[in-house]
Amino acid sequence: MTKKVDVVVIGAGPGGMTAALYASRANLSVVMIDRGIYGGQMNNTATIENYPGYSSILGPDLGEKMYAGATQFGAEYEYGNVTGIEDLGATKIVHTDDGDYETKAVILATGAEHRKVGIPGEEEYAGRGVSYCAVCDGAFFKDRDLVVIGGGDSAIEEGLYLTQLAKSVTVIHRRDQLRAQKIIQKRAFANDKMHFIWNGLVQSVEGDGKEVTGVTYKDKFSGEETTIPAAGVFIYVGIKPMTDAFAGLGVLDEHGWVITNDKMETSVPGIFAIGDVRQTSLRQITTAVGDGGLAGQGVFNYIQSLGDEAIEA
C-alpha cells in the first residue's frame, strides 16, 4: 500500500514537530515518520533550562507538549524506518520498511548522533554526569571538576565554555597534541582552569550508581591506569549525521551533512532539511525549532508553486 500525503517529515524531534505544525496549519496533509518515539533527543535529556518559556522542564515533558502542538491541526505520527527517497519531480516516493508514501514535499529532520567512546559507564551514566553538550548541561556543574574527552575544535571550544562554570576542566586526549585550530589552542593553554592529560586512553567512567564520580584512563606508553575525580564527563569524539538513506539524492556534502540554503531548501526542489542533520555551528532545540518553522512555511510555498505551474501550462 502507498499512502498519499502532501508532506512527509522524516524525524519527529523538535524541528520535525515544528515543521509539521506549520505545514498542517497551512491546511496540508502531513505525516511525521520516526523510527523512535517522538521528541528525539529530548527524551534522553533530564532537564532543559534554555528553552524560552520555561525556567526548567523535563525533556520528555517538553516533547509531549511539542507533540500536542504538532498534531493539533491534523498532522500524524507514524513509526517507520525510512530506507530511501525517489525524486520523481513534482512527486517524491518515500520508502520505509513498512510501506511507501507518495508526497509532494519531504523535510529531512533525522538529526545527528554523537559518536560514543564505547567504554564502561558511558551509557550507564548518560544524563547523570555523561554529556555530549556543554551548552545544554554545563550549568548543572557549577564549581565542580569536569573532564572533557577529545582534542578537536569541539572538545576545546566546549571545554573553554565550561571553564566559565566549572572549578576545573581536564582535557584527556589520546595524542600528544591537540587537533583544534591554533587560535583555540592558544586560548585553552592560557586558561588557568584548563588542564591537559596527553596520550591518555580513557578506560571507563566511574560512578556511585547514581552519578559520575570520576574517569579512569591509561597512559598509552606506560600502560599505567589512573582515576581522576570528576562530577561530569563531556565527550567530543565526533558527530555523525543520520543521512545514510539520503545518499542517492545528491544533497549531501563529503561528510554526510545535508546542504541547504537559508530557506532550508536542498538542491532538489521539494526536499528540505532542518536541524542537526545540517552542517551548523549550534545544535539546540531552539535552532531546530527555527529551522522547522522556515521549512514548514517553505513546503507550503513550494506546493503552491506546483499549482501555479499547472495553471501556466
mmCIF file of C-alpha atoms in Angstrom:
data_model
loop_
_atom_site.group_PDB
_atom_site.id
_atom_site.type_symbol
_atom_site.label_atom_id
_atom_site.label_comp_id
_atom_site.label_asym_id
_atom_site.label_seq_id
_atom_site.Cartn_x
_atom_site.Cartn_y
_atom_site.Cartn_z
ATOM 1 C CA MET A 1 0.000 0.000 0.000
ATOM 2 C CA THR A 2 1.191 3.506 -0.867
ATOM 3 C CA LYS A 3 -0.141 6.315 1.270
ATOM 4 C CA LYS A 4 -0.571 9.754 -0.334
ATOM 5 C CA VAL A 5 0.092 12.927 1.665
ATOM 6 C CA ASP A 6 1.180 16.467 0.860
ATOM 7 C CA VAL A 7 4.236 16.457 3.114
ATOM 8 C CA VAL A 8 6.389 13.782 4.705
ATOM 9 C CA VAL A 9 8.557 14.871 7.619
ATOM 10 C CA ILE A 10 11.278 12.311 8.320
ATOM 11 C CA GLY A 11 12.053 12.659 12.003
ATOM 12 C CA ALA A 12 9.871 13.756 14.913
ATOM 13 C CA GLY A 13 12.279 15.722 17.055
ATOM 14 C CA PRO A 14 11.693 19.393 17.907
ATOM 15 C CA GLY A 15 12.487 20.528 14.358
ATOM 16 C CA GLY A 16 10.325 17.894 12.696
ATOM 17 C CA MET A 17 7.402 18.563 15.002
ATOM 18 C CA THR A 18 7.624 22.319 14.398
ATOM 19 C CA ALA A 19 7.706 21.781 10.638
ATOM 20 C CA ALA A 20 4.659 19.514 10.909
ATOM 21 C CA LEU A 21 2.843 22.173 12.950
ATOM 22 C CA TYR A 22 3.468 24.920 10.377
ATOM 23 C CA ALA A 23 2.688 22.752 7.365
ATOM 24 C CA SER A 24 -0.506 21.262 8.801
ATOM 25 C CA ARG A 25 -1.678 24.673 9.994
ATOM 26 C CA ALA A 26 -1.412 25.732 6.329
ATOM 27 C CA ASN A 27 -4.012 23.022 5.585
ATOM 28 C CA LEU A 28 -1.547 20.499 4.159
ATOM 29 C CA SER A 29 -1.801 16.795 4.972
ATOM 30 C CA VAL A 30 1.327 15.864 6.914
ATOM 31 C CA VAL A 31 2.831 12.696 8.302
ATOM 32 C CA MET A 32 5.871 12.538 10.577
ATOM 33 C CA ILE A 33 7.839 9.294 10.303
ATOM 34 C CA ASP A 34 10.295 8.306 13.006
ATOM 35 C CA ARG A 35 11.939 5.044 13.982
ATOM 36 C CA GLY A 36 11.677 6.038 17.631
ATOM 37 C CA ILE A 37 9.300 7.874 19.903
ATOM 38 C CA TYR A 38 8.515 11.497 19.037
ATOM 39 C CA GLY A 39 10.683 14.015 20.862
ATOM 40 C CA GLY A 40 14.052 12.753 19.668
ATOM 41 C CA GLN A 41 16.986 13.528 21.928
ATOM 42 C CA MET A 42 14.733 15.450 24.299
ATOM 43 C CA ASN A 43 13.613 12.090 25.640
ATOM 44 C CA ASN A 44 17.176 11.479 26.845
ATOM 45 C CA THR A 45 17.518 14.911 28.462
ATOM 46 C CA ALA A 46 16.708 15.063 32.137
ATOM 47 C CA THR A 47 16.223 18.818 32.491
ATOM 48 C CA ILE A 48 16.081 21.631 29.924
ATOM 49 C CA GLU A 49 16.789 25.134 31.188
ATOM 50 C CA ASN A 50 17.466 27.029 27.958
ATOM 51 C CA TYR A 51 14.182 26.774 26.067
ATOM 52 C CA PRO A 52 12.146 30.015 26.052
ATOM 53 C CA GLY A 53 9.003 29.981 28.130
ATOM 54 C CA TYR A 54 10.279 27.529 30.734
ATOM 55 C CA SER A 55 12.730 28.188 33.540
ATOM 56 C CA SER A 56 13.110 24.416 33.735
ATOM 57 C CA ILE A 57 11.298 21.490 32.134
ATOM 58 C CA LEU A 58 11.928 17.769 31.801
ATOM 59 C CA GLY A 59 12.952 16.783 28.273
ATOM 60 C CA PRO A 60 10.172 14.195 27.811
ATOM 61 C CA ASP A 61 7.605 16.702 29.101
ATOM 62 C CA LEU A 62 8.677 19.282 26.521
ATOM 63 C CA GLY A 63 8.460 16.563 23.874
ATOM 64 C CA GLU A 64 4.872 15.803 24.877
ATOM 65 C CA LYS A 65 3.910 19.476 24.737
ATOM 66 C CA MET A 66 5.504 19.892 21.312
ATOM 67 C CA TYR A 67 3.747 16.774 20.042
ATOM 68 C CA ALA A 68 0.374 18.086 21.175
ATOM 69 C CA GLY A 69 1.038 21.297 19.265
ATOM 70 C CA ALA A 70 2.379 19.497 16.197
ATOM 71 C CA THR A 71 -0.717 17.316 15.821
ATOM 72 C CA GLN A 72 -3.451 19.823 16.696
ATOM 73 C CA PHE A 73 -4.085 20.673 13.033
ATOM 74 C CA GLY A 74 -4.147 17.109 11.772
ATOM 75 C CA ALA A 75 -0.514 16.112 11.326
ATOM 76 C CA GLU A 76 0.000 12.420 12.036
ATOM 77 C CA TYR A 77 2.871 10.500 13.583
ATOM 78 C CA GLU A 78 3.785 7.043 12.309
ATOM 79 C CA TYR A 79 6.549 4.675 13.291
ATOM 80 C CA GLY A 80 8.836 3.679 10.456
ATOM 81 C CA ASN A 81 12.392 3.292 9.250
ATOM 82 C CA VAL A 82 12.998 5.244 6.046
ATOM 83 C CA THR A 83 15.209 3.338 3.611
ATOM 84 C CA GLY A 84 15.284 5.738 0.668
ATOM 85 C CA ILE A 85 13.663 8.535 -1.315
ATOM 86 C CA GLU A 86 12.873 8.655 -5.025
ATOM 87 C CA ASP A 87 12.679 12.068 -6.674
ATOM 88 C CA LEU A 88 10.131 11.950 -9.490
ATOM 89 C CA GLY A 89 9.924 15.693 -9.968
ATOM 90 C CA ALA A 90 6.641 17.030 -8.610
ATOM 91 C CA THR A 91 6.200 13.735 -6.743
ATOM 92 C CA LYS A 92 8.522 12.040 -4.250
ATOM 93 C CA ILE A 93 8.312 8.436 -3.066
ATOM 94 C CA VAL A 94 9.485 7.808 0.481
ATOM 95 C CA HIS A 95 10.310 4.150 1.062
ATOM 96 C CA THR A 96 10.112 2.608 4.528
ATOM 97 C CA ASP A 97 10.343 -0.914 5.910
ATOM 98 C CA ASP A 98 6.563 -0.927 6.282
ATOM 99 C CA GLY A 99 5.427 0.652 3.012
ATOM 100 C CA ASP A 100 5.745 3.695 0.771
ATOM 101 C CA TYR A 101 4.495 7.274 0.891
ATOM 102 C CA GLU A 102 3.752 9.356 -2.190
ATOM 103 C CA THR A 103 4.208 13.023 -1.413
ATOM 104 C CA LYS A 104 4.777 16.445 -2.924
ATOM 105 C CA ALA A 105 7.447 17.574 -0.453
ATOM 106 C CA VAL A 106 9.837 15.998 2.029
ATOM 107 C CA ILE A 107 11.510 17.513 5.087
ATOM 108 C CA LEU A 108 14.631 15.723 6.321
ATOM 109 C CA ALA A 109 14.794 16.039 10.105
ATOM 110 C CA THR A 110 16.657 12.893 11.137
ATOM 111 C CA GLY A 111 19.285 14.720 13.173
ATOM 112 C CA ALA A 112 22.746 13.587 14.134
ATOM 113 C CA GLU A 113 24.194 11.351 16.780
ATOM 114 C CA HIS A 114 27.271 11.839 18.926
ATOM 115 C CA ARG A 115 29.918 9.233 18.414
ATOM 116 C CA LYS A 116 30.379 7.130 21.518
ATOM 117 C CA VAL A 117 33.713 6.188 23.043
ATOM 118 C CA GLY A 118 32.256 2.788 23.895
ATOM 119 C CA ILE A 119 33.630 2.478 27.423
ATOM 120 C CA PRO A 120 32.060 1.065 30.586
ATOM 121 C CA GLY A 121 29.910 3.626 32.366
ATOM 122 C CA GLU A 122 29.282 5.799 29.300
ATOM 123 C CA GLU A 123 25.766 4.526 28.655
ATOM 124 C CA GLU A 124 25.001 3.873 32.316
ATOM 125 C CA TYR A 125 25.661 7.475 33.341
ATOM 126 C CA ALA A 126 24.308 9.220 30.248
ATOM 127 C CA GLY A 127 22.256 12.144 31.545
ATOM 128 C CA ARG A 128 23.674 11.605 35.029
ATOM 129 C CA GLY A 129 27.088 13.122 34.506
ATOM 130 C CA VAL A 130 27.964 11.966 30.994
ATOM 131 C CA SER A 131 27.082 14.614 28.422
ATOM 132 C CA TYR A 132 27.789 15.481 24.811
ATOM 133 C CA CYS A 133 26.714 19.135 25.008
ATOM 134 C CA ALA A 134 28.318 21.771 27.242
ATOM 135 C CA VAL A 135 25.753 24.438 26.326
ATOM 136 C CA CYS A 136 22.941 22.057 27.310
ATOM 137 C CA ASP A 137 24.334 20.700 30.556
ATOM 138 C CA GLY A 138 27.231 22.850 31.727
ATOM 139 C CA ALA A 139 25.095 24.886 34.130
ATOM 140 C CA PHE A 140 24.415 21.740 36.181
ATOM 141 C CA PHE A 141 28.101 21.532 37.141
ATOM 142 C CA LYS A 142 28.880 24.936 38.615
ATOM 143 C CA ASP A 143 32.087 24.908 40.682
ATOM 144 C CA ARG A 144 32.661 21.195 40.023
ATOM 145 C CA ASP A 145 35.621 19.363 38.500
ATOM 146 C CA LEU A 146 34.920 18.214 34.945
ATOM 147 C CA VAL A 147 36.590 16.078 32.299
ATOM 148 C CA VAL A 148 36.475 16.636 28.541
ATOM 149 C CA ILE A 149 37.364 13.729 26.248
ATOM 150 C CA GLY A 150 38.708 14.729 22.834
ATOM 151 C CA GLY A 151 41.170 17.097 21.220
ATOM 152 C CA GLY A 152 39.437 18.700 18.241
ATOM 153 C CA ASP A 153 37.739 22.068 17.823
ATOM 154 C CA SER A 154 34.509 20.986 19.525
ATOM 155 C CA ALA A 155 36.250 19.478 22.535
ATOM 156 C CA ILE A 156 38.384 22.526 23.216
ATOM 157 C CA GLU A 157 35.720 25.124 22.433
ATOM 158 C CA GLU A 158 33.244 23.356 24.692
ATOM 159 C CA GLY A 159 35.938 22.968 27.338
ATOM 160 C CA LEU A 160 36.552 26.707 27.262
ATOM 161 C CA TYR A 161 32.820 27.281 27.627
ATOM 162 C CA LEU A 162 32.757 25.011 30.673
ATOM 163 C CA THR A 163 35.525 26.988 32.392
ATOM 164 C CA GLN A 164 33.013 29.808 32.873
ATOM 165 C CA LEU A 165 31.048 27.496 35.151
ATOM 166 C CA ALA A 166 33.301 24.743 36.462
ATOM 167 C CA LYS A 167 36.000 24.706 39.121
ATOM 168 C CA SER A 168 38.343 22.946 36.690
ATOM 169 C CA VAL A 169 38.257 21.303 33.259
ATOM 170 C CA THR A 170 40.687 18.485 32.465
ATOM 171 C CA VAL A 171 41.062 17.502 28.816
ATOM 172 C CA ILE A 172 42.070 13.893 28.190
ATOM 173 C CA HIS A 173 43.456 13.375 24.699
ATOM 174 C CA ARG A 174 44.829 10.206 23.178
ATOM 175 C CA ARG A 175 47.580 12.058 21.320
ATOM 176 C CA ASP A 176 50.429 14.300 22.486
ATOM 177 C CA GLN A 177 48.998 17.411 20.852
ATOM 178 C CA LEU A 178 45.578 18.864 20.113
ATOM 179 C CA ARG A 179 43.893 18.794 16.710
ATOM 180 C CA ALA A 180 41.972 22.009 17.369
ATOM 181 C CA GLN A 181 42.757 25.220 15.494
ATOM 182 C CA LYS A 182 45.829 27.030 16.804
ATOM 183 C CA ILE A 183 43.884 30.100 17.937
ATOM 184 C CA ILE A 184 41.580 27.872 20.008
ATOM 185 C CA GLN A 185 44.562 26.013 21.455
ATOM 186 C CA LYS A 186 46.167 29.301 22.430
ATOM 187 C CA ARG A 187 43.091 30.337 24.387
ATOM 188 C CA ALA A 188 42.897 26.959 26.084
ATOM 189 C CA PHE A 189 46.537 26.893 27.165
ATOM 190 C CA ALA A 190 46.200 30.416 28.541
ATOM 191 C CA ASN A 191 43.175 29.469 30.672
ATOM 192 C CA ASP A 192 44.157 28.675 34.260
ATOM 193 C CA LYS A 193 41.152 26.402 34.731
ATOM 194 C CA MET A 194 42.080 24.080 31.860
ATOM 195 C CA HIS A 195 44.430 21.150 32.367
ATOM 196 C CA PHE A 196 45.628 18.524 29.908
ATOM 197 C CA ILE A 197 46.420 14.829 30.055
ATOM 198 C CA TRP A 198 48.311 13.666 26.978
ATOM 199 C CA ASN A 199 48.430 10.176 25.462
ATOM 200 C CA GLY A 200 45.526 9.171 27.678
ATOM 201 C CA LEU A 201 43.272 6.312 26.638
ATOM 202 C CA VAL A 202 40.012 6.569 28.562
ATOM 203 C CA GLN A 203 39.069 3.195 30.051
ATOM 204 C CA SER A 204 35.855 3.838 31.955
ATOM 205 C CA VAL A 205 33.518 6.342 33.549
ATOM 206 C CA GLU A 206 33.308 5.773 37.286
ATOM 207 C CA GLY A 207 30.202 6.343 39.393
ATOM 208 C CA ASP A 208 28.421 5.531 42.614
ATOM 209 C CA GLY A 209 25.343 4.102 40.950
ATOM 210 C CA LYS A 210 23.592 7.461 40.887
ATOM 211 C CA GLU A 211 26.061 9.896 39.305
ATOM 212 C CA VAL A 212 29.555 10.211 37.879
ATOM 213 C CA THR A 213 32.442 10.316 40.345
ATOM 214 C CA GLY A 214 35.471 10.094 38.077
ATOM 215 C CA VAL A 215 37.224 8.872 34.954
ATOM 216 C CA THR A 216 39.859 6.140 34.607
ATOM 217 C CA TYR A 217 42.437 6.450 31.839
ATOM 218 C CA LYS A 218 45.526 4.526 30.784
ATOM 219 C CA ASP A 219 48.796 6.045 29.644
ATOM 220 C CA LYS A 220 49.330 4.950 26.047
ATOM 221 C CA PHE A 221 53.027 4.198 26.581
ATOM 222 C CA SER A 222 53.457 3.117 30.199
ATOM 223 C CA GLY A 223 50.133 1.313 30.497
ATOM 224 C CA GLU A 224 49.633 2.829 33.936
ATOM 225 C CA GLU A 225 45.998 3.415 34.883
ATOM 226 C CA THR A 226 44.875 6.472 36.828
ATOM 227 C CA THR A 227 41.473 7.529 38.106
ATOM 228 C CA ILE A 228 40.789 11.239 38.454
ATOM 229 C CA PRO A 229 37.753 12.610 40.306
ATOM 230 C CA ALA A 230 35.093 14.379 38.239
ATOM 231 C CA ALA A 231 31.428 15.249 38.610
ATOM 232 C CA GLY A 232 30.846 15.352 34.857
ATOM 233 C CA VAL A 233 32.320 13.942 31.644
ATOM 234 C CA PHE A 234 31.820 15.745 28.342
ATOM 235 C CA ILE A 235 32.595 13.618 25.293
ATOM 236 C CA TYR A 236 33.575 15.097 21.918
ATOM 237 C CA VAL A 237 34.908 12.422 19.607
ATOM 238 C CA GLY A 238 32.792 13.368 16.598
ATOM 239 C CA ILE A 239 29.213 13.774 15.399
ATOM 240 C CA LYS A 240 27.634 11.658 12.691
ATOM 241 C CA PRO A 241 24.649 12.872 10.638
ATOM 242 C CA MET A 242 21.924 10.279 10.240
ATOM 243 C CA THR A 243 21.663 10.549 6.477
ATOM 244 C CA ASP A 244 22.534 7.125 5.045
ATOM 245 C CA ALA A 245 19.064 6.776 3.499
ATOM 246 C CA PHE A 246 19.541 10.014 1.539
ATOM 247 C CA ALA A 247 22.896 9.217 -0.076
ATOM 248 C CA GLY A 248 21.398 8.847 -3.558
ATOM 249 C CA LEU A 249 19.730 12.266 -3.665
ATOM 250 C CA GLY A 250 22.856 14.333 -4.276
ATOM 251 C CA VAL A 251 22.120 16.663 -1.355
ATOM 252 C CA LEU A 252 24.944 15.628 0.989
ATOM 253 C CA ASP A 253 28.441 17.004 1.411
ATOM 254 C CA GLU A 254 31.516 14.775 1.652
ATOM 255 C CA HIS A 255 30.902 14.201 5.370
ATOM 256 C CA GLY A 256 27.234 13.268 5.016
ATOM 257 C CA TRP A 257 25.665 16.554 6.146
ATOM 258 C CA VAL A 258 22.707 17.872 4.155
ATOM 259 C CA ILE A 259 23.448 21.098 2.278
ATOM 260 C CA THR A 260 20.718 23.744 2.331
ATOM 261 C CA ASN A 261 20.262 27.444 1.733
ATOM 262 C CA ASP A 262 18.901 29.828 4.369
ATOM 263 C CA LYS A 263 15.349 28.761 3.459
ATOM 264 C CA MET A 264 16.171 25.153 4.373
ATOM 265 C CA GLU A 265 15.904 24.148 0.698
ATOM 266 C CA THR A 266 18.237 21.486 -0.684
ATOM 267 C CA SER A 267 19.386 21.361 -4.303
ATOM 268 C CA VAL A 268 16.391 19.099 -5.086
ATOM 269 C CA PRO A 269 13.140 21.081 -5.429
ATOM 270 C CA GLY A 270 10.626 19.935 -2.850
ATOM 271 C CA ILE A 271 13.175 18.437 -0.467
ATOM 272 C CA PHE A 272 14.067 20.469 2.624
ATOM 273 C CA ALA A 273 16.323 19.743 5.594
ATOM 274 C CA ILE A 274 16.338 21.102 9.133
ATOM 275 C CA GLY A 275 18.059 20.860 12.491
ATOM 276 C CA ASP A 276 21.084 18.776 13.382
ATOM 277 C CA VAL A 277 21.163 16.988 10.029
ATOM 278 C CA ARG A 278 22.561 20.210 8.517
ATOM 279 C CA GLN A 279 26.132 21.406 8.902
ATOM 280 C CA THR A 280 25.604 24.076 11.534
ATOM 281 C CA SER A 281 27.551 25.722 14.341
ATOM 282 C CA LEU A 282 24.909 25.286 17.057
ATOM 283 C CA ARG A 283 22.721 22.244 17.631
ATOM 284 C CA GLN A 284 19.992 23.173 20.082
ATOM 285 C CA ILE A 285 16.250 22.740 20.449
ATOM 286 C CA THR A 286 15.793 26.436 19.674
ATOM 287 C CA THR A 287 17.746 26.274 16.415
ATOM 288 C CA ALA A 288 15.893 23.141 15.291
ATOM 289 C CA VAL A 289 12.566 24.836 16.030
ATOM 290 C CA GLY A 290 13.601 27.876 13.986
ATOM 291 C CA ASP A 291 14.617 25.679 11.061
ATOM 292 C CA GLY A 292 11.320 23.802 11.331
ATOM 293 C CA GLY A 293 9.275 26.967 11.074
ATOM 294 C CA LEU A 294 11.114 28.029 7.923
ATOM 295 C CA ALA A 295 10.750 24.616 6.308
ATOM 296 C CA GLY A 296 7.084 24.290 7.284
ATOM 297 C CA GLN A 297 6.303 27.551 5.548
ATOM 298 C CA GLY A 298 8.679 26.647 2.728
ATOM 299 C CA VAL A 299 6.831 23.467 1.786
ATOM 300 C CA PHE A 300 3.582 25.414 1.615
ATOM 301 C CA ASN A 301 5.147 27.924 -0.783
ATOM 302 C CA TYR A 302 6.688 25.121 -2.829
ATOM 303 C CA ILE A 303 3.409 23.199 -3.163
ATOM 304 C CA GLN A 304 1.620 26.425 -4.111
ATOM 305 C CA SER A 305 4.203 26.931 -6.853
ATOM 306 C CA LEU A 306 3.378 23.484 -8.277
ATOM 307 C CA GLY A 307 -0.211 24.650 -8.718
ATOM 308 C CA ASP A 308 0.951 27.866 -10.382
ATOM 309 C CA GLU A 309 2.988 25.848 -12.889
ATOM 310 C CA ALA A 310 -0.052 23.732 -13.763
ATOM 311 C CA ILE A 311 -2.126 26.877 -14.360
ATOM 312 C CA GLU A 312 0.584 28.391 -16.562
ATOM 313 C CA ALA A 313 0.859 25.188 -18.575
#
